[in-house]
Short mmCIF file of N, CA and C and ligand atoms in Angstrom, two decimals:
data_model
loop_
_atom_site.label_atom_id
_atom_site.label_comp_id
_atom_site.label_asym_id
_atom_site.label_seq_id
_atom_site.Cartn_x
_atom_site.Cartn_y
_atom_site.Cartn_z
N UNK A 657 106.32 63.41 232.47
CA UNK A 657 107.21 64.55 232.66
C UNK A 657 108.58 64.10 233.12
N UNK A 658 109.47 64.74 232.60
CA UNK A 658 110.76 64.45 233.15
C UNK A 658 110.96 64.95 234.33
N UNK A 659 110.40 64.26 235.65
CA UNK A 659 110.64 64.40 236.85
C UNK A 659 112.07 65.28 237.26
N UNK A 660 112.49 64.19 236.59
CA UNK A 660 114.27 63.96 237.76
C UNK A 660 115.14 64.81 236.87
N UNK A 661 115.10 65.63 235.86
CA UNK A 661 115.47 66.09 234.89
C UNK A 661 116.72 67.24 235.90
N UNK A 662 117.44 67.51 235.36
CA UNK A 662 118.45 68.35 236.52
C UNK A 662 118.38 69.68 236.57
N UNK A 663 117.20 70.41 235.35
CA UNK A 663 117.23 71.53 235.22
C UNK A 663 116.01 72.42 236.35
N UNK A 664 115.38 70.86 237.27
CA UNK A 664 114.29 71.68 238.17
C UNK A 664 115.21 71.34 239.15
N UNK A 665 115.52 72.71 239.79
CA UNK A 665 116.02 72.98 241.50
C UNK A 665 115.66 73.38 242.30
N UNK A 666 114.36 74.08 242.39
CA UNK A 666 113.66 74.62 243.11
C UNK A 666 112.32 74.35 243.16
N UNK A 667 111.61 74.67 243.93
CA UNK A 667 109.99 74.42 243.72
C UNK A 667 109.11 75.45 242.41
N UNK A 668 109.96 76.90 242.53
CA UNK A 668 109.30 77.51 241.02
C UNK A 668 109.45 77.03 240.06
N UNK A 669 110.47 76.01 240.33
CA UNK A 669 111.17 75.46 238.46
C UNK A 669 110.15 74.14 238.28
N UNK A 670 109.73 73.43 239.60
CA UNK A 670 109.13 72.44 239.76
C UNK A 670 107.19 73.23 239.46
N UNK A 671 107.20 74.23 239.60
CA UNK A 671 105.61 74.44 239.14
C UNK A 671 105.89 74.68 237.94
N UNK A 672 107.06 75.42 237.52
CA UNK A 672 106.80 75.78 235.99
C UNK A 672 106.67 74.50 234.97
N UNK A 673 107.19 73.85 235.24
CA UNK A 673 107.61 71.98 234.64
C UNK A 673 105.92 71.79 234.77
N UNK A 674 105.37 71.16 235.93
CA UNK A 674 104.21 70.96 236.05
C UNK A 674 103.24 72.02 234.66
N UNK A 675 103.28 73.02 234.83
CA UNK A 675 102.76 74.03 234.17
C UNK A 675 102.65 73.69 232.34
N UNK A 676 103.69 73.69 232.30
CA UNK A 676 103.90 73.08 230.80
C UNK A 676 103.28 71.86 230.74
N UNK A 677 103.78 70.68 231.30
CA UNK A 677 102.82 69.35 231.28
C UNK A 677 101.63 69.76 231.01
N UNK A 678 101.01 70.38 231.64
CA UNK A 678 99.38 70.60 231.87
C UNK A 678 99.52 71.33 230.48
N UNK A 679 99.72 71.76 230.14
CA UNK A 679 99.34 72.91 228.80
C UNK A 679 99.57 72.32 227.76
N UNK A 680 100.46 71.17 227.96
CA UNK A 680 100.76 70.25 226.56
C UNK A 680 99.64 69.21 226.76
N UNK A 681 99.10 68.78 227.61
CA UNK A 681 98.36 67.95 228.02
C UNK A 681 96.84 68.59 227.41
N UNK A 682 96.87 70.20 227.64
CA UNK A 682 95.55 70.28 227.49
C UNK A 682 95.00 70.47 226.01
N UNK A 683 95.86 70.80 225.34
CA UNK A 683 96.45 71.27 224.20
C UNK A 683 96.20 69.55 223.48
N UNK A 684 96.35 68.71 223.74
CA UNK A 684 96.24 67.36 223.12
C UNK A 684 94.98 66.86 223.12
N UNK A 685 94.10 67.43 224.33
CA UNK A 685 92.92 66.38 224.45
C UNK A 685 92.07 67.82 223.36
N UNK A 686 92.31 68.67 223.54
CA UNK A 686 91.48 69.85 222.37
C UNK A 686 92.01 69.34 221.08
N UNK A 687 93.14 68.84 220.50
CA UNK A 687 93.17 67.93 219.47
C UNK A 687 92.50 66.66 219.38
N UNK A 688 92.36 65.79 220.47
CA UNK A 688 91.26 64.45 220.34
C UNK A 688 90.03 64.78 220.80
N UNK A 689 89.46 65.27 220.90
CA UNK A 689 87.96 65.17 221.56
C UNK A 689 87.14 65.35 220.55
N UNK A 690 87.70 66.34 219.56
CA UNK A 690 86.40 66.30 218.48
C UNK A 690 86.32 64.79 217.51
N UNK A 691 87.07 64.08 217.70
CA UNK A 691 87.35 63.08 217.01
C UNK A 691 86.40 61.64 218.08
N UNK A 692 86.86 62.36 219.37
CA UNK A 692 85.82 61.44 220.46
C UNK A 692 84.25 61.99 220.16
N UNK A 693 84.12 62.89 220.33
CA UNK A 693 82.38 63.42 219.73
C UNK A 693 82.12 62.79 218.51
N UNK A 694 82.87 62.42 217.58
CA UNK A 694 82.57 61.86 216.25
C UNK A 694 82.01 60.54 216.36
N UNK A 695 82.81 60.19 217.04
CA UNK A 695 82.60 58.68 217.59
C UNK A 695 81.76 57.82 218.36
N UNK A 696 81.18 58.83 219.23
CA UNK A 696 79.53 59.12 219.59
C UNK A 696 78.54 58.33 219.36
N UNK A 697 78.02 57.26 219.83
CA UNK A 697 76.79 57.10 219.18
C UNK A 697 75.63 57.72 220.08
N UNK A 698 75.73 57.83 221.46
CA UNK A 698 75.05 58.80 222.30
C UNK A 698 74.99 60.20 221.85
N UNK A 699 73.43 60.93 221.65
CA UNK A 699 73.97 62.02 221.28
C UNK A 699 74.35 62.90 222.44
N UNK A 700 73.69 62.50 223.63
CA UNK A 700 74.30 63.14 225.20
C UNK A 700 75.48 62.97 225.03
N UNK A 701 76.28 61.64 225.26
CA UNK A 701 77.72 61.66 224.84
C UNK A 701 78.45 62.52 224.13
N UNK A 702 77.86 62.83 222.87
CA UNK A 702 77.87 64.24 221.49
C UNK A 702 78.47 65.10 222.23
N UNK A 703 77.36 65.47 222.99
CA UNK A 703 77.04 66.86 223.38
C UNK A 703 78.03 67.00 224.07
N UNK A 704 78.26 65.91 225.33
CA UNK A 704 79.31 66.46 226.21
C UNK A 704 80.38 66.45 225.73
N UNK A 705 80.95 65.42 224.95
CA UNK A 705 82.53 65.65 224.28
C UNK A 705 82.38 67.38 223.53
N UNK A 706 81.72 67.75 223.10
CA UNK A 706 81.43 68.89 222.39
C UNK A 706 81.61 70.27 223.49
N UNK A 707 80.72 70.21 224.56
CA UNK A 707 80.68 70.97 225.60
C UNK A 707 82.44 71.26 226.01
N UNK A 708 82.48 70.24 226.04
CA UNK A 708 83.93 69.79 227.13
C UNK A 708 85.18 70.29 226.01
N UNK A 709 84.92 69.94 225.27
CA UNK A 709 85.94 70.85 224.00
C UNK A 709 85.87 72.40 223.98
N UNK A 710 84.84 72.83 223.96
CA UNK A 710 84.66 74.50 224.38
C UNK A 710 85.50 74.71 225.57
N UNK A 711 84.94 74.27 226.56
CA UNK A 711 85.95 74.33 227.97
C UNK A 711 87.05 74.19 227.98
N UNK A 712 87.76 73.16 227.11
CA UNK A 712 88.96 72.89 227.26
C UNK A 712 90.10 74.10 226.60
N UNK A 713 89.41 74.62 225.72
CA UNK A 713 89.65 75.73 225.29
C UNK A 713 90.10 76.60 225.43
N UNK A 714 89.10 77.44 226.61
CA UNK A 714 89.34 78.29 227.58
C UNK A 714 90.45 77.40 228.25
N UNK A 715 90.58 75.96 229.08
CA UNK A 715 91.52 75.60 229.73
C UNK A 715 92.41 76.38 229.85
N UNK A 716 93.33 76.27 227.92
CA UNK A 716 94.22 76.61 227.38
C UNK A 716 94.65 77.94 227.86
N UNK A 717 93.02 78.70 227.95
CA UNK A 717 93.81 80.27 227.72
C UNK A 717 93.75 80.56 229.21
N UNK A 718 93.30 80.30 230.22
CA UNK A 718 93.32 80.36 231.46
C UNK A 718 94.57 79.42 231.87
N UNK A 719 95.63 79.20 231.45
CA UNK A 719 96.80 78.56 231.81
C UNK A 719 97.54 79.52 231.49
N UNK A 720 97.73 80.21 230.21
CA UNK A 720 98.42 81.42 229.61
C UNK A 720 98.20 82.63 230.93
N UNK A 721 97.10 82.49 231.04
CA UNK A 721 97.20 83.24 232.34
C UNK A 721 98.25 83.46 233.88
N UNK A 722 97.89 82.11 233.64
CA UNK A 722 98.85 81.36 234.88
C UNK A 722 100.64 81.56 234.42
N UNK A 723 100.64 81.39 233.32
CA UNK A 723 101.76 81.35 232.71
C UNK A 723 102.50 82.83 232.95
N UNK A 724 101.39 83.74 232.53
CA UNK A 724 101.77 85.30 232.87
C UNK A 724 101.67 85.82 234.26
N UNK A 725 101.43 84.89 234.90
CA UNK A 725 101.46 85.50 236.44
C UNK A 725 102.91 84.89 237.15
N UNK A 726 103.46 84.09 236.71
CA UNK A 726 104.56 83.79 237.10
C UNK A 726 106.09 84.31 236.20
N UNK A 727 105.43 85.09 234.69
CA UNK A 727 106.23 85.82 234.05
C UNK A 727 107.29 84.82 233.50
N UNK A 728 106.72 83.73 232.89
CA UNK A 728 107.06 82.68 231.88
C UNK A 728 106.60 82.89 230.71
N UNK A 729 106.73 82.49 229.52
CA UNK A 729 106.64 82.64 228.33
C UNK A 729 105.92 81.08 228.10
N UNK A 730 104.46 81.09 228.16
CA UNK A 730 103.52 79.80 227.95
C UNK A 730 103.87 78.47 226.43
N UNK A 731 104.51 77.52 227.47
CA UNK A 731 105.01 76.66 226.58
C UNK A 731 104.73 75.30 226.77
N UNK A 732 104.06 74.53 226.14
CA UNK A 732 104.25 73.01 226.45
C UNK A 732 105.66 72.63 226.84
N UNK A 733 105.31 71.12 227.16
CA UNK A 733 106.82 70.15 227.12
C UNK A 733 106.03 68.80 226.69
N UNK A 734 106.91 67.95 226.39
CA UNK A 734 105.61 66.34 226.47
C UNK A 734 105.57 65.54 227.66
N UNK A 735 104.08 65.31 227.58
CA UNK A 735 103.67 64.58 228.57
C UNK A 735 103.23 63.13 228.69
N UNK A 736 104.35 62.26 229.00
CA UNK A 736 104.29 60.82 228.23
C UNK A 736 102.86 60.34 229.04
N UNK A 737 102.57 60.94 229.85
CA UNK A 737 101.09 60.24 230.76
C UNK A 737 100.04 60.57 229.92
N UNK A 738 99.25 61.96 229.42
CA UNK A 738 98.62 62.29 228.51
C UNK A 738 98.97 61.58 227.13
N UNK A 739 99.94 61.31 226.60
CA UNK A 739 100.57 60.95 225.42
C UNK A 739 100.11 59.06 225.47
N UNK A 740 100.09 58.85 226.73
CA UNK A 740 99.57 57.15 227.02
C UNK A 740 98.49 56.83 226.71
N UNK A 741 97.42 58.03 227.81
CA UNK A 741 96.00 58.10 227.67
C UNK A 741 95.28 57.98 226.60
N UNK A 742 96.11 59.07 226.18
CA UNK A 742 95.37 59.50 224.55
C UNK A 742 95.71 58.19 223.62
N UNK A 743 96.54 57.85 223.73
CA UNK A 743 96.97 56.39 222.91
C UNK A 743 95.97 55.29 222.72
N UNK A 744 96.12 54.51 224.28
CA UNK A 744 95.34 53.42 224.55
C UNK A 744 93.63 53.95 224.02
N UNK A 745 93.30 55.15 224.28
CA UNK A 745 92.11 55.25 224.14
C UNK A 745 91.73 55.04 222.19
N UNK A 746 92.58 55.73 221.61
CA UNK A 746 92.58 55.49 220.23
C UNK A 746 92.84 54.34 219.85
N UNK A 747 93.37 53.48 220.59
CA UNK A 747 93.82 52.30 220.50
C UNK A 747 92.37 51.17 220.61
N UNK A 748 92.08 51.04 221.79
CA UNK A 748 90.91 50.58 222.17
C UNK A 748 89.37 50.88 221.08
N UNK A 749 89.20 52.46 220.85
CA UNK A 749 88.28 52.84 220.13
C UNK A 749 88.51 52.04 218.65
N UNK A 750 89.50 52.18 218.12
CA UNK A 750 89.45 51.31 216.97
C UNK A 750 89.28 50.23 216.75
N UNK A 751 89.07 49.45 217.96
CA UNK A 751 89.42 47.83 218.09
C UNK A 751 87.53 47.59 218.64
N UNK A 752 86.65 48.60 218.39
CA UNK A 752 85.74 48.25 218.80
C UNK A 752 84.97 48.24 217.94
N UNK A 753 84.09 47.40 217.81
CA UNK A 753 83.09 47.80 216.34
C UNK A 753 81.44 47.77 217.24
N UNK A 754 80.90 47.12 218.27
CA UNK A 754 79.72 47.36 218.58
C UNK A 754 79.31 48.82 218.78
N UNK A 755 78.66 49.92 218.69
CA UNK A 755 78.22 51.39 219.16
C UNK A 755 78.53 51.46 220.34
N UNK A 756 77.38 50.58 220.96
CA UNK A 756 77.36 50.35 222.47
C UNK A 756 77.99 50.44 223.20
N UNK A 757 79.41 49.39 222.80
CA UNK A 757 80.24 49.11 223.77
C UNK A 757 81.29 50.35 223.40
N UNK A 758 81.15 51.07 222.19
CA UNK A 758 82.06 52.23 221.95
C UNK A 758 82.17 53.17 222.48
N UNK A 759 80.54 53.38 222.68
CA UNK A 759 80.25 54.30 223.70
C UNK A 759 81.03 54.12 225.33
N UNK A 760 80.77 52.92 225.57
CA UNK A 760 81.56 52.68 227.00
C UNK A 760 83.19 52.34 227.23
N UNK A 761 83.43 52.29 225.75
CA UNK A 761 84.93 52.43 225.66
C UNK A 761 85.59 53.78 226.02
N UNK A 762 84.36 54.85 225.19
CA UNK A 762 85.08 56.43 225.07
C UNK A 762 84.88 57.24 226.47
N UNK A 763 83.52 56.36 226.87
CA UNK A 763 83.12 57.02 228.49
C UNK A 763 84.62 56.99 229.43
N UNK A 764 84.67 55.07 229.37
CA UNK A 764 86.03 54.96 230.29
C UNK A 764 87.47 55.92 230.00
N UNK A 765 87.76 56.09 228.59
CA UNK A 765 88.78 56.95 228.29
C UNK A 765 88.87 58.21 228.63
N UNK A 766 87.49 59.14 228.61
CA UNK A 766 87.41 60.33 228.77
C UNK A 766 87.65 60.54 230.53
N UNK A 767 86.95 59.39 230.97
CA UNK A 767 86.85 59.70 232.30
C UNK A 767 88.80 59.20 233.22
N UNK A 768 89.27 58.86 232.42
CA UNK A 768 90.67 58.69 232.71
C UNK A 768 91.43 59.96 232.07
N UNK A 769 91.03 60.71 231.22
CA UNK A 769 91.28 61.84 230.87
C UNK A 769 91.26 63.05 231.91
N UNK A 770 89.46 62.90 232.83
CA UNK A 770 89.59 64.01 233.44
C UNK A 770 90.50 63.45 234.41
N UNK A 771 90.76 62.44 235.12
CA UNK A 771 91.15 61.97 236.44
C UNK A 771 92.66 62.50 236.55
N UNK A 772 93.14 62.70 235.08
CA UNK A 772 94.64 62.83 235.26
C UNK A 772 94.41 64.85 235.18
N UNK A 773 93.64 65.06 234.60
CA UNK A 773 93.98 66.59 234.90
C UNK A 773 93.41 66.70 236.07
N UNK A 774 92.15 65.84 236.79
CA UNK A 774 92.24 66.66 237.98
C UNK A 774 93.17 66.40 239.57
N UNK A 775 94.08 65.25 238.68
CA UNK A 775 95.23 65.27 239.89
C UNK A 775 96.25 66.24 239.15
N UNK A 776 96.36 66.76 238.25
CA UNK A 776 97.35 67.57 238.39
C UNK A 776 96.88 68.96 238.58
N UNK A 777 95.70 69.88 238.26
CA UNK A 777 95.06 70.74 238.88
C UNK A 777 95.22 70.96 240.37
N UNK A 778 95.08 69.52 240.79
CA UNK A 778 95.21 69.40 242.54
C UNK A 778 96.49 69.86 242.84
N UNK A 779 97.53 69.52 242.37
CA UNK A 779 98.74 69.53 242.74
C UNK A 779 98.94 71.23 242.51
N UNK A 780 99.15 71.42 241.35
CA UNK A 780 99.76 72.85 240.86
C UNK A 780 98.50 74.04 241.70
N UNK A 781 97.56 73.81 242.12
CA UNK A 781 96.95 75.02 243.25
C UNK A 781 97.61 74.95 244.31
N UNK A 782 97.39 73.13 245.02
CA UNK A 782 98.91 73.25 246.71
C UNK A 782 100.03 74.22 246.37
N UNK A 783 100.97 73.73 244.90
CA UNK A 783 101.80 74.48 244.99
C UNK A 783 101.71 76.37 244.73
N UNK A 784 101.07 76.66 243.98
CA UNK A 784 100.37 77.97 243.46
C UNK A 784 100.37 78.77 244.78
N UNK A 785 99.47 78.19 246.08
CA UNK A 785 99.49 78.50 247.25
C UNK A 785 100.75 78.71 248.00
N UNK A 786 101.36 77.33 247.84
CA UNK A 786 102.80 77.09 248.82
C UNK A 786 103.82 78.36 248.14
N UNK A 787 103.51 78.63 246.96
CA UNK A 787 104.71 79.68 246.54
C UNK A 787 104.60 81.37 246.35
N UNK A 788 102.68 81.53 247.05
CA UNK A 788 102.84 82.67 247.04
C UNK A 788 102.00 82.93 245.80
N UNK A 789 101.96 82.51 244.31
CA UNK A 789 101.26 82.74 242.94
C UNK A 789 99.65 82.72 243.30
N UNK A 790 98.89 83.69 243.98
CA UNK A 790 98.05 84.05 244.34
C UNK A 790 97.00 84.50 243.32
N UNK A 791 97.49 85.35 242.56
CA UNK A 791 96.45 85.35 241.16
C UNK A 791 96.29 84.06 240.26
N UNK A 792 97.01 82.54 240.78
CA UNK A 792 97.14 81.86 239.84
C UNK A 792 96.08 80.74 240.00
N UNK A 793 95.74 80.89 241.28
CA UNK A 793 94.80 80.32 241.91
C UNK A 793 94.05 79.82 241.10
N UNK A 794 93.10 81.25 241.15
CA UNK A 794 91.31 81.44 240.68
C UNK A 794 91.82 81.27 239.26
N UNK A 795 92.36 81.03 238.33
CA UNK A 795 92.17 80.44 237.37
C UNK A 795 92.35 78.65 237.10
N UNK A 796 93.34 78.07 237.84
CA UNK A 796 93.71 76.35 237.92
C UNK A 796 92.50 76.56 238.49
N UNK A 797 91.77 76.87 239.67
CA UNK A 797 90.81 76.16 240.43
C UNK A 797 89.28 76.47 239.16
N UNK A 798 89.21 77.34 238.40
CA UNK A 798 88.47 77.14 237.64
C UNK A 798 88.26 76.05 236.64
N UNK A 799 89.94 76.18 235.95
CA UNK A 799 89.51 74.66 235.05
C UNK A 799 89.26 73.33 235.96
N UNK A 800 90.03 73.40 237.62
CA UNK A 800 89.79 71.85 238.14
C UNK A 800 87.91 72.16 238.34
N UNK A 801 87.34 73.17 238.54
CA UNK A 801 85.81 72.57 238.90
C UNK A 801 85.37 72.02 237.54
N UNK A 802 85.68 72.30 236.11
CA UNK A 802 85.40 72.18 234.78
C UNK A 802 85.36 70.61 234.66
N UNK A 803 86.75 70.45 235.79
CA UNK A 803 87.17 68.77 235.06
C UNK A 803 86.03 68.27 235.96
N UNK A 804 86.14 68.49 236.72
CA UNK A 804 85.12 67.86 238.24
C UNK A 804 84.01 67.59 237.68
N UNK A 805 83.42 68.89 237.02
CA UNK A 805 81.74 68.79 236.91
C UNK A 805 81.95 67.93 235.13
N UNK A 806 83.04 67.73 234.40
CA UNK A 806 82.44 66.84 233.49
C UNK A 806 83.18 65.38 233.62
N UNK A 807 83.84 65.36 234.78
CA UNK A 807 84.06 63.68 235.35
C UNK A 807 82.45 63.08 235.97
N UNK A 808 81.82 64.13 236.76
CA UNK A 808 80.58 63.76 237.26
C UNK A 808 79.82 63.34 235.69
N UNK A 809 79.30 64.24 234.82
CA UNK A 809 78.51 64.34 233.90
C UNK A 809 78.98 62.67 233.68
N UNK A 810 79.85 62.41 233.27
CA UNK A 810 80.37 61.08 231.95
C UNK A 810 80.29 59.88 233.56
N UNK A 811 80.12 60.14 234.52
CA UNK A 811 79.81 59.16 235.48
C UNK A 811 78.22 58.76 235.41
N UNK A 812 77.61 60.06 235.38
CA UNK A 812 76.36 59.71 235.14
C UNK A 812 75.60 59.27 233.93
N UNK A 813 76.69 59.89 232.93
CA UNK A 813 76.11 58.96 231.57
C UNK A 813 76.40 57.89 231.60
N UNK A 814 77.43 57.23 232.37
CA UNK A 814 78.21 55.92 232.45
C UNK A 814 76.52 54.72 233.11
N UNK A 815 76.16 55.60 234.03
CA UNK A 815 75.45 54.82 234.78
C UNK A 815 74.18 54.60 233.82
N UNK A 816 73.39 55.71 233.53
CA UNK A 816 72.53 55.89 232.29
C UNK A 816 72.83 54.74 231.67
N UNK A 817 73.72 54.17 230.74
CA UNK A 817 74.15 52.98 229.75
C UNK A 817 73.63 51.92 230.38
N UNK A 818 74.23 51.53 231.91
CA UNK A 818 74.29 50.83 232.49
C UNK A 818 72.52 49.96 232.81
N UNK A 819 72.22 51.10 233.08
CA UNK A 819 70.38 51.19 233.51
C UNK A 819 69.72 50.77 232.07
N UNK A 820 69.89 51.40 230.86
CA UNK A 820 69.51 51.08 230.11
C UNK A 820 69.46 49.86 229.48
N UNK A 821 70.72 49.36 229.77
CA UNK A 821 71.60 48.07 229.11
C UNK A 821 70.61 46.76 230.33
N UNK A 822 70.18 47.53 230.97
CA UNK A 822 69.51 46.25 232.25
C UNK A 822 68.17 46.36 232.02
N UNK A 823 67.38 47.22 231.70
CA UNK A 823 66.27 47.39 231.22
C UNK A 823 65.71 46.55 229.76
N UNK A 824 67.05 46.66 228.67
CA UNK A 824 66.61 45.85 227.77
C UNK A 824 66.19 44.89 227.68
FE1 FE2 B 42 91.00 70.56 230.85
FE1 FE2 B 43 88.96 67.84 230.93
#
């Protein structure tokens, strides 16, 4: 995000900025994920990239929300951090040819996926709070439990691999 950009002067201009990031952000991984489910050789893996695409979904429209509670007109901006993520991970996935280890390529990517929405979830509720946007709450804090509970899920499939891979 263009932090330092001269057009944020205030802290509303500074959530709305944030706001967009996140919506362009979320808006990108609902363009890669079905492409990460493809890629799958776990069908648990499947499932959750699949699950997590439904959710992300809603993300979208529970931001529009947010968007209308502060009486903005719901717009991305680009987000060179999401725009990284998503990179290296396509990057990496192609460069892999074992299943196995593809699988633990897409685990690590996804799970750097949720980590960055759920520091920015974190952030934009402090501020949501700090500015008063009270209806804006209960919707960010919905998608951050979303990210939460499928950072846990892909931790525990992570470990699953792990157990398995020691068992062989
Ligand atoms: Fe999300
Ligand atoms: Fe997510």
């Amino acid at each position: 995000m263009g932090l330092f950009s001269k057009d944020i002067k205030s802290m509303e201009d500074l959530f709305q900025h944030q706001l967009e990031d996140i919506y362009y952000a979320e808006q990108q991984i609902e363009k890669n994920l079905p492409t990460m489910a493809e890629k799958a050789t776990s069908p648990e893996l499947k499932a959750g990239f699949e699950k997590h695409l439904r959710e992300t979904r809603t993300h979208v429209q529970r931001l529009e929300q947010v968007f209308a509670v502060i009486g903005k007109e719901a717009k991305g901006v680009d987000c060179e951090a999401i725009d990284g993520i998503i990179k290296e991970a396509k990057h990496v996935a192609k460069n892999v040819d074992d299943k196995e280890v593809l699988d633990a390529a897409l685990l690590a990517s996804a799970q750097a996926v949720e980590h960055y929405e759920i520091t920015r979830y974190g952030t934009l509720i402090a501020w949501a709070k700090e500015l008063g946007y009270t209806a804006a709450v209960k919707p960010l804090e919905a998608n951050l439990n979303e990210e939460y509970a499928t950072d846990k899920t892909l931790t525990s499939l992570a470990e699953k691999r792990v157990n398995r891979l020691a068992a062989a």
